Amino acid sequence: DVKVTQSSRYLVKRTGEKVFLECVQDMDHENMFWYRQDPGLGLRLIYFSYDVKMKEKGDIPEGYSVSREKKERFSLILESASTNQTSMYLCASSFTPGQGPDGNQPQHFGDGTRLSIL
Amino acid sequence: DAKTTQPNSMESNEEEPVHLPCNHSTISGTDYIHWYRQLPSQGPEYVIHGLTSNVNNRMASLAIAEDRKSSTLILHRATLRDAAVYYCILRDLNTGNQFYFGTGTSLTVIP
């Protein structure tokens, strides 16, 4: 089975701190994603990556950046944490059998990091 | 991007079948219909997906209307472990790496 592991289940940080959320997948998937999940808003895509060192903005990239130096690892960075970034953060990965995106492939999610910014 | 509409909540008795509806009237010809579920304190879990034909797997069945404007996820015998939020999502074949989750249907299973 695919395993997507997020480094922390719960994290508490202070306003203005630089925060790193780490995600590792063990299935050699090309694609990795970061979402945040808030009550009443569903999941919203922050950033995704098709390949090492590649990144694309999702719907809500402001205040975030990402890093993909190795295929199995995708990091989400909150440059200067603010209270409105308190949320559940979910990482996912998927396989691409050919070139580019493929809507026929399921995404595999980690269990999330519940981040609180005080 | 094409959107989906689901009821906010549904209830089912344990060991009975559950039919979870989803409307997607603006679906395009290259949109796949995906279903995920999310148990409390966990990330979303893939359930099933399809394009035009009905699909079956060990978890569920997916029934797709002939005009593809709606679909139904069928859990054949609900168990307490099936209590979760179920999301119906459209993913384009060509730009499919972006997921658009709505707020889903919260399924309660009554013992």
PDB file of C-alpha atoms in Angstrom, chain B residues 41-105:
ATOM      1  CA  SER B  41      -8.842  12.543  12.364  1.00  0.00           C
ATOM      2  CA  GLN B  42      -7.559  10.979   9.142  1.00  0.00           C
ATOM      3  CA  GLY B  43      -6.690  12.152   5.662  1.00  0.00           C
ATOM      4  CA  PRO B  44      -9.019  11.457   2.727  1.00  0.00           C
ATOM      5  CA  GLU B  45      -9.009   7.894   1.430  1.00  0.00           C
ATOM      6  CA  TYR B  46      -9.576   6.947  -2.207  1.00  0.00           C
ATOM      7  CA  VAL B  47     -12.748   4.892  -2.715  1.00  0.00           C
ATOM      8  CA  ILE B  48     -13.459   4.506  -6.420  1.00  0.00           C
ATOM      9  CA  HIS B  49     -13.515   6.358  -9.725  1.00  0.00           C
ATOM     10  CA  GLY B  50     -14.924   6.012 -13.217  1.00  0.00           C
ATOM     11  CA  LEU B  51     -15.494   7.757 -16.521  1.00  0.00           C
ATOM     12  CA  THR B  52     -18.623   6.407 -18.204  1.00  0.00           C
ATOM     13  CA  SER B  53     -19.279   2.825 -17.166  1.00  0.00           C
ATOM     14  CA  ASN B  54     -20.319   1.583 -13.747  1.00  0.00           C
ATOM     15  CA  VAL B  55     -17.401   0.424 -11.613  1.00  0.00           C
ATOM     16  CA  ASN B  56     -17.034  -2.054  -8.776  1.00  0.00           C
ATOM     17  CA  ASN B  57     -14.222  -2.641  -6.331  1.00  0.00           C
ATOM     18  CA  ARG B  58     -13.833  -4.223  -2.922  1.00  0.00           C
ATOM     19  CA  MET B  59     -14.974  -1.063  -1.156  1.00  0.00           C
ATOM     20  CA  ALA B  60     -17.957   0.107  -3.182  1.00  0.00           C
ATOM     21  CA  SER B  61     -19.741   0.433  -6.505  1.00  0.00           C
ATOM     22  CA  LEU B  62     -20.089   3.526  -8.632  1.00  0.00           C
ATOM     23  CA  ALA B  63     -23.170   3.974 -10.771  1.00  0.00           C
ATOM     24  CA  ILE B  64     -22.873   6.680 -13.434  1.00  0.00           C
ATOM     25  CA  ALA B  65     -25.932   8.070 -15.175  1.00  0.00           C
ATOM     26  CA  GLU B  66     -26.090   7.668 -18.922  1.00  0.00           C
ATOM     27  CA  ASP B  67     -25.790  11.438 -19.459  1.00  0.00           C
ATOM     28  CA  ARG B  68     -23.018  11.547 -16.800  1.00  0.00           C
ATOM     29  CA  LYS B  69     -24.664  14.464 -15.044  1.00  0.00           C
ATOM     30  CA  SER B  70     -25.027  12.502 -11.851  1.00  0.00           C
ATOM     31  CA  SER B  71     -23.523   9.499 -10.107  1.00  0.00           C
ATOM     32  CA  THR B  72     -24.178   7.374  -7.040  1.00  0.00           C
ATOM     33  CA  LEU B  73     -21.722   5.741  -4.692  1.00  0.00           C
ATOM     34  CA  ILE B  74     -23.128   2.490  -3.360  1.00  0.00           C
ATOM     35  CA  LEU B  75     -21.939   0.882  -0.148  1.00  0.00           C
ATOM     36  CA  HIS B  76     -23.506  -2.554  -0.236  1.00  0.00           C
ATOM     37  CA  ARG B  77     -23.619  -3.189   3.510  1.00  0.00           C
ATOM     38  CA  ALA B  78     -22.873  -0.230   5.722  1.00  0.00           C
ATOM     39  CA  THR B  79     -20.731  -0.848   8.784  1.00  0.00           C
ATOM     40  CA  LEU B  80     -19.921   1.474  11.647  1.00  0.00           C
ATOM     41  CA  ARG B  81     -16.471   1.939  10.104  1.00  0.00           C
ATOM     42  CA  ASP B  82     -18.107   3.468   7.034  1.00  0.00           C
ATOM     43  CA  ALA B  83     -19.174   6.525   9.030  1.00  0.00           C
ATOM     44  CA  ALA B  84     -17.238   9.296   7.313  1.00  0.00           C
ATOM     45  CA  VAL B  85     -17.516  12.332   5.062  1.00  0.00           C
ATOM     46  CA  TYR B  86     -17.796  11.239   1.423  1.00  0.00           C
ATOM     47  CA  TYR B  87     -16.544  13.533  -1.321  1.00  0.00           C
ATOM     48  CA  CYS B  88     -17.520  13.374  -4.983  1.00  0.00           C
ATOM     49  CA  ILE B  89     -14.909  15.071  -7.161  1.00  0.00           C
ATOM     50  CA  LEU B  90     -14.397  15.649 -10.866  1.00  0.00           C
ATOM     51  CA  ARG B  91     -10.884  15.369 -12.225  1.00  0.00           C
ATOM     52  CA  ASP B  92     -10.063  16.361 -15.769  1.00  0.00           C
ATOM     53  CA  LEU B  93      -8.048  13.849 -17.757  1.00  0.00           C
ATOM     54  CA  ASN B  94      -5.670  16.544 -18.943  1.00  0.00           C
ATOM     55  CA  THR B  95      -5.396  18.791 -15.886  1.00  0.00           C
ATOM     56  CA  GLY B  96      -6.289  16.148 -13.365  1.00  0.00           C
ATOM     57  CA  ASN B  97      -3.656  16.865 -10.782  1.00  0.00           C
ATOM     58  CA  GLN B  98      -5.838  19.501  -9.211  1.00  0.00           C
ATOM     59  CA  PHE B  99      -8.552  18.297  -6.872  1.00  0.00           C
ATOM     60  CA  TYR B 100     -11.550  20.419  -6.042  1.00  0.00           C
ATOM     61  CA  PHE B 101     -13.144  19.103  -2.903  1.00  0.00           C
ATOM     62  CA  GLY B 102     -16.506  20.453  -1.830  1.00  0.00           C
ATOM     63  CA  THR B 103     -17.891  19.946   1.652  1.00  0.00           C
ATOM     64  CA  GLY B 104     -19.082  16.382   0.994  1.00  0.00           C
ATOM     65  CA  THR B 105     -21.783  14.217   2.586  1.00  0.00           C
TER      66      THR B 105
END
